[in-house]
PDB file of C-alpha atoms and ligand atoms in Angstrom:
ATOM      1  CA  MET A  73       0.000   0.000   0.000  1.00  0.00           C
ATOM      2  CA  ALA A  74       2.729   2.415   1.063  1.00  0.00           C
ATOM      3  CA  ASN A  75       4.735   1.357  -1.987  1.00  0.00           C
ATOM      4  CA  ASP A  76       1.802   2.039  -4.265  1.00  0.00           C
ATOM      5  CA  LEU A  77       1.540   5.504  -2.826  1.00  0.00           C
ATOM      6  CA  ASP A  78       5.283   6.095  -3.204  1.00  0.00           C
ATOM      7  CA  ASP A  79       5.102   4.958  -6.833  1.00  0.00           C
ATOM      8  CA  PHE A  80       2.161   7.218  -7.465  1.00  0.00           C
ATOM      9  CA  VAL A  81       3.927  10.236  -5.920  1.00  0.00           C
ATOM     10  CA  CYS A  82       7.070   9.437  -7.896  1.00  0.00           C
ATOM     11  CA  GLU A  83       5.183   9.201 -11.157  1.00  0.00           C
ATOM     12  CA  LEU A  84       3.332  12.396 -10.429  1.00  0.00           C
ATOM     13  CA  GLN A  85       6.572  14.199  -9.668  1.00  0.00           C
ATOM     14  CA  GLU A  86       8.152  12.896 -12.871  1.00  0.00           C
ATOM     15  CA  GLN A  87       5.164  14.098 -14.830  1.00  0.00           C
ATOM     16  CA  ILE A  88       5.312  17.564 -13.251  1.00  0.00           C
ATOM     17  CA  TYR A  89       9.059  17.755 -13.917  1.00  0.00           C
ATOM     18  CA  GLU A  90       8.586  16.725 -17.524  1.00  0.00           C
ATOM     19  CA  GLU A  91       5.881  19.304 -18.122  1.00  0.00           C
ATOM     20  CA  THR A  92       7.883  22.025 -16.391  1.00  0.00           C
ATOM     21  CA  ARG A  93      11.009  21.193 -18.381  1.00  0.00           C
ATOM     22  CA  LYS A  94       9.003  21.378 -21.572  1.00  0.00           C
ATOM     23  CA  ALA A  95       7.461  24.737 -20.590  1.00  0.00           C
ATOM     24  CA  TYR A  96      10.543  26.524 -19.187  1.00  0.00           C
ATOM     25  CA  GLY A  97      13.360  24.912 -21.159  1.00  0.00           C
ATOM     26  CA  GLU A  98      16.433  23.309 -19.567  1.00  0.00           C
ATOM     27  CA  ASP A  99      17.839  26.492 -17.939  1.00  0.00           C
ATOM     28  CA  GLY A 100      14.429  27.587 -16.704  1.00  0.00           C
ATOM     29  CA  PHE A 101      13.743  24.135 -15.291  1.00  0.00           C
ATOM     30  CA  GLU A 102      17.082  24.085 -13.450  1.00  0.00           C
ATOM     31  CA  ARG A 103      16.323  27.515 -12.016  1.00  0.00           C
ATOM     32  CA  TRP A 104      12.847  26.425 -10.969  1.00  0.00           C
ATOM     33  CA  LEU A 105      14.402  23.524  -9.057  1.00  0.00           C
ATOM     34  CA  ASN A 106      17.186  25.635  -7.521  1.00  0.00           C
ATOM     35  CA  MET A 107      15.759  29.095  -7.191  1.00  0.00           C
ATOM     36  CA  ARG A 108      18.328  31.902  -6.913  1.00  0.00           C
ATOM     37  CA  TYR A 109      18.197  35.631  -6.127  1.00  0.00           C
ATOM     38  CA  MET A 110      14.886  35.276  -4.300  1.00  0.00           C
ATOM     39  CA  GLY A 111      14.332  37.371  -1.204  1.00  0.00           C
ATOM     40  CA  ARG A 112      13.781  40.786   0.273  1.00  0.00           C
ATOM     41  CA  MET A 113      16.765  43.130   0.344  1.00  0.00           C
ATOM     42  CA  PRO A 114      17.100  45.656   3.154  1.00  0.00           C
ATOM     43  CA  ASN A 115      17.608  49.266   2.025  1.00  0.00           C
ATOM     44  CA  PRO A 116      17.776  48.749  -1.737  1.00  0.00           C
ATOM     45  CA  ASP A 117      18.996  51.645  -3.927  1.00  0.00           C
ATOM     46  CA  GLY A 118      16.306  50.828  -6.450  1.00  0.00           C
ATOM     47  CA  TYR A 119      13.013  49.118  -5.741  1.00  0.00           C
ATOM     48  CA  ALA A 120       9.729  48.481  -7.535  1.00  0.00           C
ATOM     49  CA  ARG A 121       6.583  46.470  -6.969  1.00  0.00           C
ATOM     50  CA  LEU A 122       4.229  45.902  -9.872  1.00  0.00           C
ATOM     51  CA  THR A 123       1.039  43.899 -10.194  1.00  0.00           C
ATOM     52  CA  GLY A 124       0.369  42.368 -13.586  1.00  0.00           C
ATOM     53  CA  ASN A 125      -3.011  41.953 -15.288  1.00  0.00           C
ATOM     54  CA  CYS A 126      -3.039  38.369 -13.996  1.00  0.00           C
ATOM     55  CA  GLY A 127      -3.159  39.773 -10.434  1.00  0.00           C
ATOM     56  CA  ASP A 128       0.314  38.535  -9.491  1.00  0.00           C
ATOM     57  CA  THR A 129       2.851  40.851  -7.943  1.00  0.00           C
ATOM     58  CA  MET A 130       6.569  41.120  -8.652  1.00  0.00           C
ATOM     59  CA  GLU A 131       9.108  43.004  -6.575  1.00  0.00           C
ATOM     60  CA  ILE A 132      12.673  43.784  -7.627  1.00  0.00           C
ATOM     61  CA  PHE A 133      15.450  45.073  -5.374  1.00  0.00           C
ATOM     62  CA  LEU A 134      18.717  46.574  -6.651  1.00  0.00           C
ATOM     63  CA  LYS A 135      21.849  47.666  -4.890  1.00  0.00           C
ATOM     64  CA  PHE A 136      24.476  49.677  -6.805  1.00  0.00           C
ATOM     65  CA  GLU A 137      28.172  50.098  -6.234  1.00  0.00           C
ATOM     66  CA  ASP A 138      30.442  52.239  -8.405  1.00  0.00           C
ATOM     67  CA  GLY A 139      27.652  52.762 -10.912  1.00  0.00           C
ATOM     68  CA  ARG A 140      26.898  49.068 -11.408  1.00  0.00           C
ATOM     69  CA  VAL A 141      24.382  46.641  -9.941  1.00  0.00           C
ATOM     70  CA  LYS A 142      26.177  44.897  -7.100  1.00  0.00           C
ATOM     71  CA  GLU A 143      23.207  42.900  -5.776  1.00  0.00           C
ATOM     72  CA  ALA A 144      19.788  42.090  -7.165  1.00  0.00           C
ATOM     73  CA  SER A 145      16.874  40.068  -5.898  1.00  0.00           C
ATOM     74  CA  PHE A 146      13.187  39.514  -6.495  1.00  0.00           C
ATOM     75  CA  LEU A 147      10.024  38.364  -4.779  1.00  0.00           C
ATOM     76  CA  THR A 148       6.778  37.236  -6.340  1.00  0.00           C
ATOM     77  CA  ASP A 149       3.504  35.745  -5.206  1.00  0.00           C
ATOM     78  CA  GLY A 150       2.893  34.531  -8.740  1.00  0.00           C
ATOM     79  CA  CYS A 151       3.216  31.335 -10.713  1.00  0.00           C
ATOM     80  CA  GLY A 152       6.361  29.250 -11.173  1.00  0.00           C
ATOM     81  CA  SER A 153       7.263  31.011 -14.381  1.00  0.00           C
ATOM     82  CA  SER A 154       7.069  34.435 -12.735  1.00  0.00           C
ATOM     83  CA  ALA A 155       9.589  33.182 -10.165  1.00  0.00           C
ATOM     84  CA  VAL A 156      11.848  31.849 -12.925  1.00  0.00           C
ATOM     85  CA  CYS A 157      11.552  35.143 -14.818  1.00  0.00           C
ATOM     86  CA  GLY A 158      12.147  37.235 -11.686  1.00  0.00           C
ATOM     87  CA  SER A 159      15.210  35.170 -10.912  1.00  0.00           C
ATOM     88  CA  PHE A 160      16.661  35.647 -14.401  1.00  0.00           C
ATOM     89  CA  ALA A 161      15.788  39.368 -14.335  1.00  0.00           C
ATOM     90  CA  ALA A 162      17.838  39.700 -11.126  1.00  0.00           C
ATOM     91  CA  GLU A 163      20.699  37.643 -12.530  1.00  0.00           C
ATOM     92  CA  MET A 164      20.766  39.562 -15.806  1.00  0.00           C
ATOM     93  CA  ALA A 165      20.817  42.867 -13.876  1.00  0.00           C
ATOM     94  CA  LEU A 166      24.023  42.007 -12.021  1.00  0.00           C
ATOM     95  CA  GLU A 167      27.102  44.070 -12.934  1.00  0.00           C
ATOM     96  CA  LYS A 168      25.100  46.235 -15.334  1.00  0.00           C
ATOM     97  CA  THR A 169      25.242  50.032 -15.502  1.00  0.00           C
ATOM     98  CA  PRO A 170      21.908  51.906 -15.576  1.00  0.00           C
ATOM     99  CA  ASP A 171      22.318  52.278 -19.343  1.00  0.00           C
ATOM    100  CA  GLU A 172      22.903  48.571 -19.839  1.00  0.00           C
ATOM    101  CA  LEU A 173      19.962  47.749 -17.574  1.00  0.00           C
ATOM    102  CA  LEU A 174      17.640  49.321 -20.119  1.00  0.00           C
ATOM    103  CA  ASP A 175      18.280  46.254 -22.288  1.00  0.00           C
ATOM    104  CA  VAL A 176      17.024  43.808 -19.646  1.00  0.00           C
ATOM    105  CA  THR A 177      13.436  43.771 -20.840  1.00  0.00           C
ATOM    106  CA  GLY A 178      10.769  41.100 -20.883  1.00  0.00           C
ATOM    107  CA  GLU A 179      11.880  40.285 -24.412  1.00  0.00           C
ATOM    108  CA  ALA A 180      15.479  39.793 -23.269  1.00  0.00           C
ATOM    109  CA  ILE A 181      14.335  37.510 -20.442  1.00  0.00           C
ATOM    110  CA  LEU A 182      12.274  35.449 -22.880  1.00  0.00           C
ATOM    111  CA  GLU A 183      15.274  35.214 -25.172  1.00  0.00           C
ATOM    112  CA  ARG A 184      17.494  34.100 -22.283  1.00  0.00           C
ATOM    113  CA  LEU A 185      14.984  31.349 -21.475  1.00  0.00           C
ATOM    114  CA  GLY A 186      14.592  30.355 -25.096  1.00  0.00           C
ATOM    115  CA  GLY A 187      10.916  31.318 -24.900  1.00  0.00           C
ATOM    116  CA  LEU A 188       7.934  30.393 -22.721  1.00  0.00           C
ATOM    117  CA  PRO A 189       4.514  29.030 -23.616  1.00  0.00           C
ATOM    118  CA  LYS A 190       2.417  31.869 -25.085  1.00  0.00           C
ATOM    119  CA  GLU A 191       0.116  32.051 -22.074  1.00  0.00           C
ATOM    120  CA  GLU A 192       3.091  32.562 -19.748  1.00  0.00           C
ATOM    121  CA  GLU A 193       5.035  35.133 -21.748  1.00  0.00           C
ATOM    122  CA  HIS A 194       3.434  37.933 -19.723  1.00  0.00           C
ATOM    123  CA  CYS A 195       5.335  36.667 -16.652  1.00  0.00           C
ATOM    124  CA  ALA A 196       8.600  37.645 -18.367  1.00  0.00           C
ATOM    125  CA  TYR A 197       7.183  41.067 -19.263  1.00  0.00           C
ATOM    126  CA  LEU A 198       6.091  41.604 -15.664  1.00  0.00           C
ATOM    127  CA  ALA A 199       9.634  40.804 -14.468  1.00  0.00           C
ATOM    128  CA  GLY A 200      11.167  43.079 -17.136  1.00  0.00           C
ATOM    129  CA  GLU A 201       8.821  45.971 -16.370  1.00  0.00           C
ATOM    130  CA  THR A 202       9.414  45.667 -12.641  1.00  0.00           C
ATOM    131  CA  LEU A 203      13.158  45.764 -13.218  1.00  0.00           C
ATOM    132  CA  GLN A 204      12.791  48.889 -15.353  1.00  0.00           C
ATOM    133  CA  GLU A 205      10.695  50.508 -12.616  1.00  0.00           C
ATOM    134  CA  ALA A 206      13.348  49.641 -10.020  1.00  0.00           C
ATOM    135  CA  LEU A 207      15.916  51.310 -12.289  1.00  0.00           C
ATOM    136  CA  ASN A 208      13.616  54.330 -12.530  1.00  0.00           C
ATOM    137  CA  ASP A 209      13.410  54.471  -8.763  1.00  0.00           C
ATOM    138  CA  TYR A 210      17.217  54.411  -8.544  1.00  0.00           C
ATOM    139  CA  MET A 211      17.609  57.136 -11.174  1.00  0.00           C
ATOM    140  CA  THR A 212      14.993  59.354  -9.497  1.00  0.00           C
ATOM    141  CA  LYS A 213      16.821  59.050  -6.180  1.00  0.00           C
ATOM    142  CA  GLN A 214      20.105  59.903  -7.894  1.00  0.00           C
ATOM    143  CA  VAL A 215      18.602  63.078  -9.371  1.00  0.00           C
ATOM    144  CA  LYS A 216      17.145  64.063  -5.987  1.00  0.00           C
ATOM    145  CA  LYS A 217      20.534  63.537  -4.360  1.00  0.00           C
ATOM    146  CA  GLY A 218      21.946  65.924  -6.986  1.00  0.00           C
TER     147      GLY A 218
HETATM  148 FE1  FES B 317       0.865  36.026 -13.245  1.00  0.00          FE
HETATM  149 FE2  FES B 317       2.760  34.405 -14.195  1.00  0.00          FE
HETATM  150  S1  FES B 317       0.610  34.107 -14.242  1.00  0.00           S
HETATM  151  S2  FES B 317       2.989  36.377 -13.412  1.00  0.00           S
END
């Protein structure tokens, strides 16, 4: 009985893994299994929180040093692909100057992942837009500082 249940759970897990691998691609699947750059950052230099049309929220935190992103992280209450996209947005932001950050868009995240299923592409755009808003926040603070 217990073995039957174990087999069932194993099969189910395999099935979920297979579907996720197919949806996110190999890199996205690996990231989904071993999530990186997730978490709240105290006192970020740039921060944004956006809610997408799907109702999910994405937060991005940036810390700069010598004009480049030194640390980046994200949080989301959304689906698995929003977590994968947030994680890649944070990773792609690292070491970038504000100018270079402008290139880290939803499109760039999708390209990095090798695409997502059509119905999940908006997760990448939400991550990209949140990153751009966090950059905006940083730039606005810089201007205020003079
Ligand atoms: Fe809302 Fe993915 S479904 S961000």
